[in-house]
Coordinates of C-alpha atoms in Angstrom, one line a residue:
X45 CA 57.1 4.7 44.1
X46 CA 55.7 1.2 45.1
X47 CA 52.1 1.9 43.9
X48 CA 50.6 1.5 40.5
X49 CA 47.2 1.7 38.9
X50 CA 46.4 -0.9 36.3
X51 CA 43.9 0.0 33.6
X52 CA 42.7 -2.0 30.6
X53 CA 42.8 -0.2 27.2
X54 CA 41.0 -1.2 24.0
X55 CA 43.4 -2.4 21.3
X56 CA 40.6 -2.1 18.8
X57 CA 38.1 0.7 19.4
X58 CA 34.7 -0.7 20.6
X59 CA 36.0 -4.3 21.1
X60 CA 35.9 -5.1 24.8
X61 CA 36.7 -8.8 24.5
X62 CA 39.4 -9.7 27.0
X63 CA 41.9 -10.8 24.4
X64 CA 41.5 -7.4 22.7
X65 CA 42.4 -5.4 25.8
X66 CA 45.8 -4.3 26.9
X67 CA 46.7 -3.9 30.6
X68 CA 48.8 -0.8 31.3
X69 CA 50.2 0.2 34.7
X70 CA 50.2 3.8 35.5
X71 CA 53.2 4.5 37.7
X72 CA 53.9 7.5 40.0
X73 CA 54.9 10.3 37.5
X74 CA 58.3 11.1 39.0
X75 CA 59.2 7.5 39.2
X76 CA 58.3 6.9 35.6
X77 CA 60.2 10.0 34.6
X78 CA 63.3 8.7 36.5
X79 CA 63.0 5.3 34.8
X80 CA 62.9 7.0 31.3
X81 CA 66.0 9.1 32.1
X82 CA 68.1 6.3 33.5
X83 CA 67.0 3.4 31.3
X84 CA 65.6 4.9 28.1
X85 CA 67.8 7.9 27.6
X86 CA 71.1 7.5 29.3
X87 CA 71.6 3.7 28.9
X88 CA 70.3 3.7 25.3
X89 CA 72.6 6.6 24.4
X90 CA 75.6 4.8 25.9
X91 CA 74.6 1.6 24.1
X92 CA 74.3 3.4 20.7
X93 CA 77.6 5.3 21.3
X94 CA 79.4 2.1 22.1
X95 CA 77.8 0.3 19.2
X96 CA 76.6 -2.7 21.2
X97 CA 73.0 -2.9 19.9
X98 CA 73.0 -5.6 17.2
X99 CA 71.6 -4.3 13.9
X100 CA 69.4 -7.5 13.5
X101 CA 67.6 -6.5 16.6
X102 CA 65.8 -3.7 14.8
X103 CA 66.3 -1.1 17.5
X104 CA 68.0 1.2 15.0
X105 CA 67.2 4.9 15.1
X106 CA 65.7 6.3 11.9
X107 CA 64.4 2.9 10.7
X108 CA 60.8 1.9 10.4
X109 CA 58.9 -1.4 10.9
X110 CA 58.1 -1.5 7.2
X111 CA 61.9 -1.8 6.5
X112 CA 62.1 -5.0 8.4
X113 CA 58.9 -6.3 6.8
X114 CA 60.2 -5.6 3.3
X115 CA 63.5 -7.3 4.1
X116 CA 61.7 -10.3 5.4
X117 CA 59.7 -10.7 2.2
X118 CA 62.9 -10.2 0.1
X119 CA 64.6 -12.9 2.2
X120 CA 61.8 -15.4 1.6
X121 CA 61.6 -14.5 -2.2
X122 CA 65.4 -15.0 -2.5
X123 CA 65.3 -18.3 -0.7
X124 CA 62.4 -19.4 -3.0
X125 CA 64.2 -18.4 -6.2
X126 CA 67.5 -20.0 -5.2
X127 CA 65.8 -23.1 -3.8
X128 CA 67.6 -22.7 -0.5
X129 CA 66.3 -23.9 2.9
X130 CA 65.4 -21.2 5.3
X131 CA 63.5 -20.6 8.5
X132 CA 62.0 -17.5 10.0
X133 CA 60.8 -17.0 13.5
X134 CA 58.8 -14.2 15.0
X135 CA 60.9 -12.9 17.9
X136 CA 58.8 -10.0 18.9
X137 CA 58.8 -11.6 22.4
X138 CA 55.1 -11.1 23.1
X139 CA 54.6 -10.4 26.8
X140 CA 58.3 -9.8 27.3
X141 CA 57.5 -6.9 29.7
X142 CA 55.3 -9.1 31.8
X143 CA 57.6 -12.1 32.0
X144 CA 61.0 -10.4 32.5
X145 CA 63.1 -12.4 35.0
X146 CA 64.8 -10.0 37.4
X147 CA 68.1 -12.0 37.7
X148 CA 68.7 -11.9 34.0
X149 CA 67.5 -8.4 33.8
X150 CA 69.9 -7.2 36.4
X151 CA 72.9 -9.0 34.8
X152 CA 72.0 -7.6 31.4
X153 CA 71.7 -4.0 32.7
X154 CA 75.0 -4.4 34.5
X155 CA 76.6 -5.6 31.3
X156 CA 75.3 -2.4 29.6
X157 CA 77.0 -0.2 32.3
X158 CA 74.0 0.7 34.5
X159 CA 74.9 1.1 38.2
X160 CA 73.7 -1.5 40.6
X161 CA 72.0 1.1 42.8
X162 CA 69.8 2.2 39.9
X163 CA 69.0 -1.4 39.0
X164 CA 68.2 -2.3 42.6
X165 CA 65.9 0.6 43.1
X166 CA 63.9 -0.2 39.9
X167 CA 63.6 -3.9 40.5
X168 CA 62.9 -3.6 44.3
X169 CA 60.0 -1.2 43.5
X170 CA 58.6 -3.6 40.9
X171 CA 59.0 -6.7 43.2
X172 CA 57.2 -5.1 46.1
X173 CA 54.7 -2.9 44.2
X174 CA 51.1 -2.7 45.2
X175 CA 48.8 -2.7 42.1
X176 CA 45.3 -1.2 42.2
X177 CA 42.8 -1.8 39.5
X178 CA 40.9 1.1 37.8
X179 CA 37.6 0.1 36.2
X180 CA 34.4 1.9 35.2
X181 CA 33.2 1.5 38.7
X182 CA 36.2 3.4 40.2
X183 CA 39.6 2.5 41.8
X184 CA 39.8 -0.7 43.8
X185 CA 40.2 -0.4 47.5
X186 CA 42.3 -3.6 47.8
X187 CA 45.5 -4.2 45.9
X188 CA 47.6 -7.1 44.7
X189 CA 51.3 -7.4 44.3
X190 CA 54.5 -8.8 45.7
X191 CA 55.8 -9.4 49.2
X192 CA 59.3 -10.0 50.5
X193 CA 58.5 -13.8 50.5
X194 CA 56.9 -13.8 47.0
X195 CA 58.1 -11.0 44.8
X196 CA 56.5 -9.9 41.5
X197 CA 58.5 -10.2 38.3
X198 CA 58.3 -8.4 35.0
X199 CA 59.3 -5.0 33.7
X200 CA 55.8 -3.4 34.0
X201 CA 53.8 -2.7 30.9
X202 CA 53.6 1.1 30.9
X203 CA 57.0 1.7 32.5
X204 CA 59.3 4.2 30.9
X205 CA 62.2 1.7 31.6
X206 CA 60.6 -1.4 29.9
X207 CA 61.6 -0.7 26.2
X208 CA 65.2 0.2 27.0
X209 CA 65.5 -2.7 29.5
X210 CA 64.2 -5.2 27.0
X211 CA 66.7 -4.0 24.4
X212 CA 69.5 -4.5 26.9
X213 CA 68.2 -8.1 27.7
X214 CA 67.7 -9.0 24.1
X215 CA 71.1 -7.6 23.2
X216 CA 72.7 -10.0 25.7
X217 CA 70.6 -12.9 24.3
X218 CA 71.7 -12.2 20.7
X219 CA 75.3 -11.8 21.9
X220 CA 75.1 -15.3 23.5
X221 CA 73.8 -16.8 20.3
X222 CA 76.5 -15.2 18.3
X223 CA 79.2 -16.3 20.8
X224 CA 78.1 -19.9 20.8
X225 CA 77.8 -20.0 17.1
X226 CA 74.6 -22.1 16.8
X227 CA 74.7 -21.8 13.0
X228 CA 71.8 -19.4 12.7
X229 CA 71.8 -16.6 10.3
X230 CA 70.3 -13.5 11.9
X231 CA 69.1 -11.0 9.4
X232 CA 67.4 -7.6 9.6
X233 CA 66.5 -4.8 7.3
X234 CA 70.0 -3.3 7.7
X235 CA 72.5 -6.1 7.7
X236 CA 73.0 -9.9 7.8
X237 CA 75.2 -11.3 10.4
X238 CA 76.6 -14.8 10.2
X239 CA 76.3 -16.5 13.6

């Protein structure tokens, strides 16, 4: 399970500029299936059942991205009409799968009820994984990746676990903001929550 093949996909068809390519790692099929079962299906089902996913996060089943966009515009319009101060930040966490810290990831997953053995298996495979590069010239013979002395971080773009794991991590982050009461007003297309 400690091998992956990295490929670059075009975000925009025909545009091969480096900033318009997305790196995706193809994992061993049964490993990726296992990641989806543990972190995307079981953990997410438990989080939904327990009601721990904050509505302002946007990870609500049955809602669409356009709902959030519409609510954002309505929020701005209301603030403008009422002459109220407001601020909006884009919190899509670009590159969150590539920059995920494993300590905070492990703690967040444990907080969501995932067993430490599942977490250790996933993160150890990522930390010591050997990545090969697939290009138009074929598969590279040499690889790059982590060693016991210098481990790789991140959640792996293309991993079946990454979306669910990021929801767990961001749920903990939002919970910390709410607990500390920094005075922010977090709003989504489904509710507004005073923080």
